[in-house]
mmCIF file of C-alpha atoms and ligand atoms in Angstrom:
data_model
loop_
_atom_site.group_PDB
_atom_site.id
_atom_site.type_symbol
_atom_site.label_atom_id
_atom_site.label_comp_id
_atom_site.label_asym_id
_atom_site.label_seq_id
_atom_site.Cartn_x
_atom_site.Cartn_y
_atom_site.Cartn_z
ATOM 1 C CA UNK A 2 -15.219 40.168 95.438
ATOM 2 C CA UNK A 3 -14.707 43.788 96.910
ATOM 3 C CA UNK A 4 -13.489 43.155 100.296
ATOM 4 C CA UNK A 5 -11.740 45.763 102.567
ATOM 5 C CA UNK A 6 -10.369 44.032 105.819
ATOM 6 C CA UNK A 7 -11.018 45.240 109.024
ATOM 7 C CA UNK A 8 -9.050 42.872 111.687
ATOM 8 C CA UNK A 9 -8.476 46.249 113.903
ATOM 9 C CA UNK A 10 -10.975 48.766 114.743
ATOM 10 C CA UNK A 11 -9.592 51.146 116.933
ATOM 11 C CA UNK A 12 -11.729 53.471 118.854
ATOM 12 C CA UNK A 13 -10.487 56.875 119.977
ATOM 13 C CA UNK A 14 -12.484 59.845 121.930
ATOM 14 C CA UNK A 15 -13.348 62.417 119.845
ATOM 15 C CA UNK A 16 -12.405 65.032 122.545
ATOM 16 C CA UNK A 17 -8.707 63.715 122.432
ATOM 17 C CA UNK A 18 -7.085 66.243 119.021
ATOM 18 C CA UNK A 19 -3.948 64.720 119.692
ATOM 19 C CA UNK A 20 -5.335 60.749 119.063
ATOM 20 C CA UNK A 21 -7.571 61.913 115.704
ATOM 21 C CA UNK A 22 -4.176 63.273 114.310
ATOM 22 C CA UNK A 23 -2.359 59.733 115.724
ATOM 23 C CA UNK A 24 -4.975 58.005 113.986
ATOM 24 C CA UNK A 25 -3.632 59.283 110.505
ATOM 25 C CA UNK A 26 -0.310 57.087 111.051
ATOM 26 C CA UNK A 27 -1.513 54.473 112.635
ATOM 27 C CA UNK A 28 -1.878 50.750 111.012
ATOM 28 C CA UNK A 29 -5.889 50.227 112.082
ATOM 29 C CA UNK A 30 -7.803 49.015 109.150
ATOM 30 C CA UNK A 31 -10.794 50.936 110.839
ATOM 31 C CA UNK A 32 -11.058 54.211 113.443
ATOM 32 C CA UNK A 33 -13.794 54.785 115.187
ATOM 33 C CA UNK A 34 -14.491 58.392 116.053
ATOM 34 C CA UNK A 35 -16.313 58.311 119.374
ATOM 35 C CA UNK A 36 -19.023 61.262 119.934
ATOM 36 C CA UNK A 37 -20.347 58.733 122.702
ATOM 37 C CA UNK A 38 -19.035 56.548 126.043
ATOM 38 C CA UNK A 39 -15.392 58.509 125.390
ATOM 39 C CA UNK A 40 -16.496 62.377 125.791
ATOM 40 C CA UNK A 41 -17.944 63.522 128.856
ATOM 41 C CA UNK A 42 -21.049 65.452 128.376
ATOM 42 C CA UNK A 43 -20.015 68.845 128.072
ATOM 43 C CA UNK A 44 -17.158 67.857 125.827
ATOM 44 C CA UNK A 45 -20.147 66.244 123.129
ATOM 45 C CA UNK A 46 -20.198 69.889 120.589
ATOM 46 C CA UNK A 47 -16.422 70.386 120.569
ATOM 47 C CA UNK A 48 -15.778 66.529 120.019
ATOM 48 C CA UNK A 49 -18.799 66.965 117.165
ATOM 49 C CA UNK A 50 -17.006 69.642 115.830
ATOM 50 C CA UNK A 51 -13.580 68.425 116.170
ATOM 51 C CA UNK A 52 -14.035 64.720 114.403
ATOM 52 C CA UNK A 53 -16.728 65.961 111.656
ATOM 53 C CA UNK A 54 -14.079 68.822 110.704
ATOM 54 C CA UNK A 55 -10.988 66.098 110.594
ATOM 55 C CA UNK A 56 -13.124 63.212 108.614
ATOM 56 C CA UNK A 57 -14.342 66.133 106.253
ATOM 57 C CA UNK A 58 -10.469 67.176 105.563
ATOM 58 C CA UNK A 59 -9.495 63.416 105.244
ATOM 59 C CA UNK A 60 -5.754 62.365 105.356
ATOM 60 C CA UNK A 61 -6.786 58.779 106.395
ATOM 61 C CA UNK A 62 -5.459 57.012 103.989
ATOM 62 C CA UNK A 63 -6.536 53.545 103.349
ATOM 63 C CA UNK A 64 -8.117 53.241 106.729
ATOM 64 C CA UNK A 65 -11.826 53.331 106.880
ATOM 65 C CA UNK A 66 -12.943 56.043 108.846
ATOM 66 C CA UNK A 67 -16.255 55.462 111.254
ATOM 67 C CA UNK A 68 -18.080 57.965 113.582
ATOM 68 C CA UNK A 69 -19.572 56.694 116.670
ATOM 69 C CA UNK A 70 -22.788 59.114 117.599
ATOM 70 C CA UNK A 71 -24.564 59.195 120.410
ATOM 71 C CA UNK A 72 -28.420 57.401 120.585
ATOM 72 C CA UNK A 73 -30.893 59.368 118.605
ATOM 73 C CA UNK A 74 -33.066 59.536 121.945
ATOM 74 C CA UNK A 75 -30.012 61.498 123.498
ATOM 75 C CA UNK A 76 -29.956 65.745 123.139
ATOM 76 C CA UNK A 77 -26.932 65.287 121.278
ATOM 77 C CA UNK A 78 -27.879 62.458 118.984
ATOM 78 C CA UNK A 79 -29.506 63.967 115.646
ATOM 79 C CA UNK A 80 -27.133 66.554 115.874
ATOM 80 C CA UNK A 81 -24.412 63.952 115.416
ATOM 81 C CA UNK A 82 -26.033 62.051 112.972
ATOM 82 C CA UNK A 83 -26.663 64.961 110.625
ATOM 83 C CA UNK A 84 -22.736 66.387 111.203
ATOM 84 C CA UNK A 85 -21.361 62.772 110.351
ATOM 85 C CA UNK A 86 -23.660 62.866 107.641
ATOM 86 C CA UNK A 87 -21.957 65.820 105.719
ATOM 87 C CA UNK A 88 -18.357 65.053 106.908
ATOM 88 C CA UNK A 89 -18.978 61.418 104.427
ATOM 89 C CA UNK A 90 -17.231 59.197 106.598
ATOM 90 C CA UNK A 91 -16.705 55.035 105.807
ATOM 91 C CA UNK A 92 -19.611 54.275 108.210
ATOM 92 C CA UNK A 93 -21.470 55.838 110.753
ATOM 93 C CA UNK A 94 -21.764 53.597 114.049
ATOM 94 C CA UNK A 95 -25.114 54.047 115.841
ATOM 95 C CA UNK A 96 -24.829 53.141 119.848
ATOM 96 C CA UNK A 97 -27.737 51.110 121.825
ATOM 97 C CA UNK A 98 -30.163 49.849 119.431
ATOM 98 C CA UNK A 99 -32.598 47.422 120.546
ATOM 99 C CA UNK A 100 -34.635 46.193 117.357
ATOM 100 C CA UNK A 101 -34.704 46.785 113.346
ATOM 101 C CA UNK A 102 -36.798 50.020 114.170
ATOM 102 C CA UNK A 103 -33.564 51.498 115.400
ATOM 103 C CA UNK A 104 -31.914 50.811 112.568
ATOM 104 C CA UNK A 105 -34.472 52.101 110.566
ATOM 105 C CA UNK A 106 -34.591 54.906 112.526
ATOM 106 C CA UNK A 107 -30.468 55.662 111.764
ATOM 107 C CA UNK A 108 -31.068 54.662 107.923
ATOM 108 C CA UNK A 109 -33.845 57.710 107.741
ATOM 109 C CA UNK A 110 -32.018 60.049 109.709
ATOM 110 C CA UNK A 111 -28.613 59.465 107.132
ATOM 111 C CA UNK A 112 -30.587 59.261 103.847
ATOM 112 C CA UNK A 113 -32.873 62.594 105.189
ATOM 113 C CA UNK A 114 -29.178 64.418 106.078
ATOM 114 C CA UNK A 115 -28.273 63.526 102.262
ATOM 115 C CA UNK A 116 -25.601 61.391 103.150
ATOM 116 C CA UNK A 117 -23.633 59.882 100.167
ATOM 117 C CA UNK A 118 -24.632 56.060 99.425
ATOM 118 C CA UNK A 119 -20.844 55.571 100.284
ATOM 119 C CA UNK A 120 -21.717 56.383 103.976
ATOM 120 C CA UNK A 121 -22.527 52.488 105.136
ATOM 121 C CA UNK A 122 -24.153 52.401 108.999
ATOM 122 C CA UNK A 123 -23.091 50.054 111.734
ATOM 123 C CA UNK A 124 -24.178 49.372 114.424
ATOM 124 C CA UNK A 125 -23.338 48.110 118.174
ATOM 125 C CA UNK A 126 -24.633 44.927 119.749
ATOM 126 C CA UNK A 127 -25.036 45.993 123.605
ATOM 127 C CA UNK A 128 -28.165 46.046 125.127
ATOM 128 C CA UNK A 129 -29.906 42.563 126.271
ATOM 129 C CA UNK A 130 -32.873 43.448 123.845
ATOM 130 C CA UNK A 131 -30.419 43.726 120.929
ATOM 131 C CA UNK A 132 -29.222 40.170 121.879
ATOM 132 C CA UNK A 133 -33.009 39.023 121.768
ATOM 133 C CA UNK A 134 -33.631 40.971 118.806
ATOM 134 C CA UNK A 135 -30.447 39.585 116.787
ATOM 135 C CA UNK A 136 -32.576 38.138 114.291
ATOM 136 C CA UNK A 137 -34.550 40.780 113.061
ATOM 137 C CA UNK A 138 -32.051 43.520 114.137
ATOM 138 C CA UNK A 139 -29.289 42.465 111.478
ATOM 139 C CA UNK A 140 -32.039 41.535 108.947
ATOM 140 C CA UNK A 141 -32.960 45.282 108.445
ATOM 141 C CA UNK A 142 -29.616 44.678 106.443
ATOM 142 C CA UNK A 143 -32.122 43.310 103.680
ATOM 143 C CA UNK A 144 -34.834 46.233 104.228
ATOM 144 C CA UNK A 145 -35.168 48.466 100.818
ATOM 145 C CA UNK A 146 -31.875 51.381 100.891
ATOM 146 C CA UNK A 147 -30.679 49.870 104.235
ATOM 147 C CA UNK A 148 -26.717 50.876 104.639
ATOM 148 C CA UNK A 149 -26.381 48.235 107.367
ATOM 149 C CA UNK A 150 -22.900 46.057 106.814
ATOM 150 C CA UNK A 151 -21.737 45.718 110.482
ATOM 151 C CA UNK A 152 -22.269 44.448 113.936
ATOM 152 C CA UNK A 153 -19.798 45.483 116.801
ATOM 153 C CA UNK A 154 -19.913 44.031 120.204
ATOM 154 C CA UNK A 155 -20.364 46.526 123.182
ATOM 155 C CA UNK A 156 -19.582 43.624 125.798
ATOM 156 C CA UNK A 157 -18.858 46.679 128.474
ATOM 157 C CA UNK A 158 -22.106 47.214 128.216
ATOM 158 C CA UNK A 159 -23.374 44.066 128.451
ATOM 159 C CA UNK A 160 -21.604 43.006 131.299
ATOM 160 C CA UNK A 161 -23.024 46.386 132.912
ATOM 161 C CA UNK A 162 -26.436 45.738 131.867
ATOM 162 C CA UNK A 163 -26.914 41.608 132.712
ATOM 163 C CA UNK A 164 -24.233 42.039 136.042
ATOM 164 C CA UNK A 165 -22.501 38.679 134.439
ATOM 165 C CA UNK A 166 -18.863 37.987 135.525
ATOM 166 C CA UNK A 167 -16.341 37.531 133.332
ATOM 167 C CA UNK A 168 -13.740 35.290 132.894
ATOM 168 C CA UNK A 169 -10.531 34.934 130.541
ATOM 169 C CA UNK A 170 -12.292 32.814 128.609
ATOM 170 C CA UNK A 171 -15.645 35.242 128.278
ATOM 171 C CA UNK A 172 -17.434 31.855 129.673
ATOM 172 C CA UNK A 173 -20.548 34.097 130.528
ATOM 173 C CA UNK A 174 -20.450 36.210 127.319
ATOM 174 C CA UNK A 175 -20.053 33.042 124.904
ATOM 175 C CA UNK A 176 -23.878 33.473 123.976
ATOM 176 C CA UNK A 177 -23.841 36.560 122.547
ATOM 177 C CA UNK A 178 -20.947 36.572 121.308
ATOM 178 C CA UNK A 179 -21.878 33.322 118.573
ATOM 179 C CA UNK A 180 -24.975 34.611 118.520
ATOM 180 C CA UNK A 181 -23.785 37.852 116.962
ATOM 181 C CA UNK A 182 -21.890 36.174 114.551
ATOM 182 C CA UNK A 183 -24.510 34.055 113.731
ATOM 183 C CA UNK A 184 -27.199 36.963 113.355
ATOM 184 C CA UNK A 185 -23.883 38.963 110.803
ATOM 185 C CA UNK A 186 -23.442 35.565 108.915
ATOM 186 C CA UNK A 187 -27.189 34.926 108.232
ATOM 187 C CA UNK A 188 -27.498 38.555 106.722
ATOM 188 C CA UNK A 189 -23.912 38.828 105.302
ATOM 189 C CA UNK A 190 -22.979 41.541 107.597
ATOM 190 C CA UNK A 191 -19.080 41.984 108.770
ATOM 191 C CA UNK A 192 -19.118 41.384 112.922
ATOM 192 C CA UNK A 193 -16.449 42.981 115.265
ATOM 193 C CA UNK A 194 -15.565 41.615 118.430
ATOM 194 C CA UNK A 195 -15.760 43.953 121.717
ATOM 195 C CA UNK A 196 -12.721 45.376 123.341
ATOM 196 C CA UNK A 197 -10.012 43.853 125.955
ATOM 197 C CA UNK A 198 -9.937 47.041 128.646
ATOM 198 C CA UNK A 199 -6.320 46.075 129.806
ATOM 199 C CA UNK A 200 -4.422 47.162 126.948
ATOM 200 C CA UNK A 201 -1.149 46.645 129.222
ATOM 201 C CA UNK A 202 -1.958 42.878 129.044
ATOM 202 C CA UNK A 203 -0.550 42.332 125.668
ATOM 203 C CA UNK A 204 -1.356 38.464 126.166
ATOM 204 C CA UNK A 205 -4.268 38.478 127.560
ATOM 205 C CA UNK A 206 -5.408 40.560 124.264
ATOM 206 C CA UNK A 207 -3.514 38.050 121.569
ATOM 207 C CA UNK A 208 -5.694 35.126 123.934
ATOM 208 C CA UNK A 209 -8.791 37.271 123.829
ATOM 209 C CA UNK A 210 -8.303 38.139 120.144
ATOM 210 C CA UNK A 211 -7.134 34.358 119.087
ATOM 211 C CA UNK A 212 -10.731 33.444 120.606
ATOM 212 C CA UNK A 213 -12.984 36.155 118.884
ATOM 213 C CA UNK A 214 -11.363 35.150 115.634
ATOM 214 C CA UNK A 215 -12.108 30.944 116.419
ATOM 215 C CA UNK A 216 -15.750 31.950 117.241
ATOM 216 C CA UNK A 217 -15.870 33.697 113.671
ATOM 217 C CA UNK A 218 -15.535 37.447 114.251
ATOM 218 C CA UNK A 219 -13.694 39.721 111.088
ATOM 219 C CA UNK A 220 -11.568 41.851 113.507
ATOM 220 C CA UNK A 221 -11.551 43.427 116.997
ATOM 221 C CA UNK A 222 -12.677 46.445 117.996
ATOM 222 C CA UNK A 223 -9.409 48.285 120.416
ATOM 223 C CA UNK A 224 -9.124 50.823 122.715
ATOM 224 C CA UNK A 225 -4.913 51.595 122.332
ATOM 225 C CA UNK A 226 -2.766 51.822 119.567
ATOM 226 C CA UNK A 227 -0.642 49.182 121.168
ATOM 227 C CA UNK A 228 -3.391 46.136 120.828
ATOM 228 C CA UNK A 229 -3.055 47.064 116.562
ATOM 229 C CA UNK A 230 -0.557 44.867 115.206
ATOM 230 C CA UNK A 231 -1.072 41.663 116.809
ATOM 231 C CA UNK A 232 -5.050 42.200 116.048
ATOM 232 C CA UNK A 233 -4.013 42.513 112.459
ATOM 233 C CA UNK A 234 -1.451 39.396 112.584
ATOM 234 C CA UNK A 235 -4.500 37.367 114.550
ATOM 235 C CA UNK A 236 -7.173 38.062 112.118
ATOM 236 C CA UNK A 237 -4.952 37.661 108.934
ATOM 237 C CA UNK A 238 -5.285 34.054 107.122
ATOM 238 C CA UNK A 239 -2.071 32.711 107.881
ATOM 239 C CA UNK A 240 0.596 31.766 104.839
ATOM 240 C CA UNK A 241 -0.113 27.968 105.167
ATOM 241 C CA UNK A 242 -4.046 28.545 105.093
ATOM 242 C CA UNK A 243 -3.239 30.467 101.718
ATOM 243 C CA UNK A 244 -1.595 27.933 100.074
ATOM 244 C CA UNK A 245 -3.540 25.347 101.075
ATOM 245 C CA UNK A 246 -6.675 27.704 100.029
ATOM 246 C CA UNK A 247 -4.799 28.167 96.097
ATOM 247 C CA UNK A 248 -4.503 24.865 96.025
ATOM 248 C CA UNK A 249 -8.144 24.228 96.256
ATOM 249 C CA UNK A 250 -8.805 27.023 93.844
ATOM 250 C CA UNK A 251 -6.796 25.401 91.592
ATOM 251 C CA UNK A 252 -7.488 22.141 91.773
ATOM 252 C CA UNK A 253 -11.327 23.108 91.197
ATOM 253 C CA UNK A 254 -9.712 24.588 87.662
ATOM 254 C CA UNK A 255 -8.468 21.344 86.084
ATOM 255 C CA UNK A 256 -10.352 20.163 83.580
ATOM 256 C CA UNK A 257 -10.512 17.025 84.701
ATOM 257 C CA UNK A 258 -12.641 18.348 87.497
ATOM 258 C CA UNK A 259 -14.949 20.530 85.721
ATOM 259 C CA UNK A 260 -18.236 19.917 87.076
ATOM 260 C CA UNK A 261 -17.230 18.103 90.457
ATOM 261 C CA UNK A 262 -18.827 19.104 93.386
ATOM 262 C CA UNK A 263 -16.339 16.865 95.454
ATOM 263 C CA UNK A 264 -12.628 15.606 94.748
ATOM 264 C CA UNK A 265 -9.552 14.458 96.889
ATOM 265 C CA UNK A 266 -6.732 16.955 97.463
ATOM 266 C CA UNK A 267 -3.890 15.641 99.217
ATOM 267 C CA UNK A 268 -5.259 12.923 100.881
ATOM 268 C CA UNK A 269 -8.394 14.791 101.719
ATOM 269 C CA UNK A 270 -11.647 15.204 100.791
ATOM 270 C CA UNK A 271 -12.651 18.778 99.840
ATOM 271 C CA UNK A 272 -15.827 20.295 98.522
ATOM 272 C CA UNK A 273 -16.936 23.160 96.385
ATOM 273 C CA UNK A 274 -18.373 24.878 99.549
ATOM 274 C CA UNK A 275 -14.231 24.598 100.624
ATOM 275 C CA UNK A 276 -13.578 26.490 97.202
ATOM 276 C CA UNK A 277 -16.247 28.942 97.898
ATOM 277 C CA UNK A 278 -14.365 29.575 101.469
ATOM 278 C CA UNK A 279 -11.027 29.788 99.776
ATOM 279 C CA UNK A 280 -11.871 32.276 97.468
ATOM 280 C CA UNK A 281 -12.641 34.121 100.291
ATOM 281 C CA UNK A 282 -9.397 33.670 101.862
ATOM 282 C CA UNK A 283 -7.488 34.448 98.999
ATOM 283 C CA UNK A 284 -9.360 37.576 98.388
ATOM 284 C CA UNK A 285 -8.689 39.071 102.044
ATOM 285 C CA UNK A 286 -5.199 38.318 101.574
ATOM 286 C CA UNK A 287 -5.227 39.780 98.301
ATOM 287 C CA UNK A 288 -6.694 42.635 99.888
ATOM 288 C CA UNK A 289 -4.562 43.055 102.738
ATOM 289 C CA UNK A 290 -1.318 42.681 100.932
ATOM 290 C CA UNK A 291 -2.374 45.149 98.434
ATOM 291 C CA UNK A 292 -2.483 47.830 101.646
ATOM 292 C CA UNK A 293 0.420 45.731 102.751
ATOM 293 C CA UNK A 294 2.794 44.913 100.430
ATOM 294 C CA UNK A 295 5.347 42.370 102.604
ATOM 295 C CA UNK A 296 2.541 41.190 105.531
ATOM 296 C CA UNK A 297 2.441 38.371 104.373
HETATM 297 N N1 COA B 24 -6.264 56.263 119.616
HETATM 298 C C1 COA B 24 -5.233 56.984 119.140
HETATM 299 N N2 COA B 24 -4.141 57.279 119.872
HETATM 300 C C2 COA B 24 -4.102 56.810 121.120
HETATM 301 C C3 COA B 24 -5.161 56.059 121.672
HETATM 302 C C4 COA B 24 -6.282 55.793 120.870
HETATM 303 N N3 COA B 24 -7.319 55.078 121.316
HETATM 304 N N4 COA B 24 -4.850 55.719 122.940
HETATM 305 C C5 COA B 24 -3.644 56.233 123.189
HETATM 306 N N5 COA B 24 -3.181 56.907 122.093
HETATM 307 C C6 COA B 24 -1.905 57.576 121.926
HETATM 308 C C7 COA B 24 -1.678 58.639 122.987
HETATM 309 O O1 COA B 24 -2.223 59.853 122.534
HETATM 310 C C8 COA B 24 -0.191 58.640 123.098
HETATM 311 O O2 COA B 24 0.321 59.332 121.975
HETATM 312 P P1 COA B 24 1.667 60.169 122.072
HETATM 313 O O3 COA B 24 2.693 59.279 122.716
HETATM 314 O O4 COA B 24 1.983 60.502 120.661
HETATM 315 O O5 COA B 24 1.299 61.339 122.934
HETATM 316 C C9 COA B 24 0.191 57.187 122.892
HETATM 317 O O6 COA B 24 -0.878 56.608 122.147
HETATM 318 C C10 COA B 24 0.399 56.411 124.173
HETATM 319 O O7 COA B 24 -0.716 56.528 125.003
HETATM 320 P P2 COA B 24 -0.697 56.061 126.522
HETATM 321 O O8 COA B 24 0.009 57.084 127.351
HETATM 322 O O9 COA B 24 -0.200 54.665 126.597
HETATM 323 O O10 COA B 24 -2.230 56.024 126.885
HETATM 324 P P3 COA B 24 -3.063 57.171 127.574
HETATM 325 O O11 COA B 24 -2.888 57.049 129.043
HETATM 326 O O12 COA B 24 -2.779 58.472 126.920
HETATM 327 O O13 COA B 24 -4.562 56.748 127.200
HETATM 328 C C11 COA B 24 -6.642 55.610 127.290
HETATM 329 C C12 COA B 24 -5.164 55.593 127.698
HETATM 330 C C13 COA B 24 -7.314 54.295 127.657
HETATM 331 C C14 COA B 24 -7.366 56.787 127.980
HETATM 332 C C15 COA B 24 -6.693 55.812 125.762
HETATM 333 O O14 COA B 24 -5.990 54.737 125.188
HETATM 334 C C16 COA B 24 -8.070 55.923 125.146
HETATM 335 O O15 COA B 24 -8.690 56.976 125.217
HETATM 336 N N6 COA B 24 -8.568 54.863 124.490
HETATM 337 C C17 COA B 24 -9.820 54.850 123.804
HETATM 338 C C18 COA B 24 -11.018 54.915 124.726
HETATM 339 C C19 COA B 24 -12.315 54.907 123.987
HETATM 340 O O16 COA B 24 -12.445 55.469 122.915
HETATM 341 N N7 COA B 24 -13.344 54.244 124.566
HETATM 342 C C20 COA B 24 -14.637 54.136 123.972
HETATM 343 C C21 COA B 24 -14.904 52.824 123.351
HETATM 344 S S1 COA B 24 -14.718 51.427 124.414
HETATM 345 MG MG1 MG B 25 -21.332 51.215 124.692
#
């Protein structure tokens, strides 16, 4: 299984030179070059200019490199699009759709700017429609040449848009929240959680992020290099769930138990759908220690 982890997204504003060149040394698994919400309107060409010029000269290392654009119904969105699209980055993250035609939209727009089948599209959950729409929005995954492979929650937005209140523990927000998840896990998409605006609050992110990764989220979309590390610790399998997870694998592998579709490890029952799930395990930390040598 090819699997590239991405427990920390960090977003920077594409206006900022000094953050893109921060980026470059930073321990994100993803950055998110933002065209949109960061840079104020008459910042939108230099910031196009500045992040399409840096992803085209690379340096980024093993970090996947996303552009956020602005809509497509915006002045400055096709002009994005069609600059990330020739600057080849990881993924290019499309703001405010409300329905698969959105997506489709984004998928035309990339495959007419010629951009590589390496260049993957995400795309944020924010609007209320979206919510309604989860369904059918992250099932244009399965639509012929769709690049679709994530969902990333704009809960700012959200919060703007239905005037909820929110609480530590995202009471109001709990819908869409599993409800993304559940759209991503239907169509095998990867699903980022939204970001914790107090990035002073060191705790209050670990308890946010502890929580996005118990509701089933990859990773955590962040707004300050500061929230990285503990992002990446959080959404790491820990050492015991490893062990446990070999265990299963090879258990599964004894002849004796060629076949089975259930045995008892340890006292326990445990299933092939458990050895499906520890494969999984083993391959993301496979895949993070190969990045990561002594994590874990
Ligand atoms: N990406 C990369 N580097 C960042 C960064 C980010 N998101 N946020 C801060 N830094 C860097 C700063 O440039 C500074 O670097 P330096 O010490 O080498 O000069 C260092 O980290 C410390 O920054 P700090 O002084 O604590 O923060 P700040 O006041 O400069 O910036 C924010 C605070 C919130 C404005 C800034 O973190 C930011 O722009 N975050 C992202 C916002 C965004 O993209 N929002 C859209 C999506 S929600
Ligand atoms: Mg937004």
């Amino acid at each position: 299984m090819l699997f590239r982890p991405t427990r920390s997204a960090l977003y920077m504003p594409g206006s900022n030179v000094r953050a893109l060149e921060k980026a470059k040394t930073l321990d994100a698994d993803a950055v998110i070059l933002d065209l949109e919400d960061a840079v104020a309107p008459d910042l939108k060409a230099v910031a196009r200019a500045q992040v399409c010029g840096a992803v085209a000269a690379g340096g980024f290392g093993h970090r996947q490199v996303v552009i956020r654009i602005n809509a497509l119904d915006t002045p400055w969105g096709k002009y994005d699009l069609e600059a990330a699209a020739a600057a080849k980055p990881d993924a290019v993250l499309v703001p405010k759709p409300n329905d698969a035609s959105d997506i489709e939209r984004a998928n035309d727009g990339l495959r007419r700017a010629g951009a590589p089948d390496t260049v993957a599209l995400w795309a944020m959950v924010e609007t209320p429609l979206a919510i309604l729409n989860l369904r059918e929005l992250a099932g244009a995954a399965k639509h012929a040449g769709s690049r679709l492979s994530c969902l990333v929650l704009g809960t700012n937005d959200l919060v703007k848009e239905t005037r909820i209140e929110l609480d530590a523990a995202r009471t109001a927000a709990l819908f869409w929240l599993s409800a993304s998840v559940t759209a991503a896990s239907a169509f095998g998409l990867t699903v980022l959680d939204g970001v914790y605006n107090n990035f002073k609050d060191n705790e209050g992110l670990e308890r946010e992020a502890r929580q996005g990764r118990m509701l089933g989220f990859d990773g955590k979309t962040l707004i300050h290099p500061d929230q990285i590390k503990a992002s990446n610790r959080i959404f790491s399998p820990d050492a015991e769930e490893v062990v446990w997870a070999r265990k299963i694998i090879a258990a599964f592998d004894l002849p004796e138990h060629q076949g089975k579709g259930v045995i008892t490890l340890e006292g326990r029952m445990v299933e092939l759908l458990h050895a499906e799930s520890a494969r999984r395990t083993v391959a993301i930390a496979e895949a993070i220690a190969a990045r990561m040598p002594t994590s874990l």
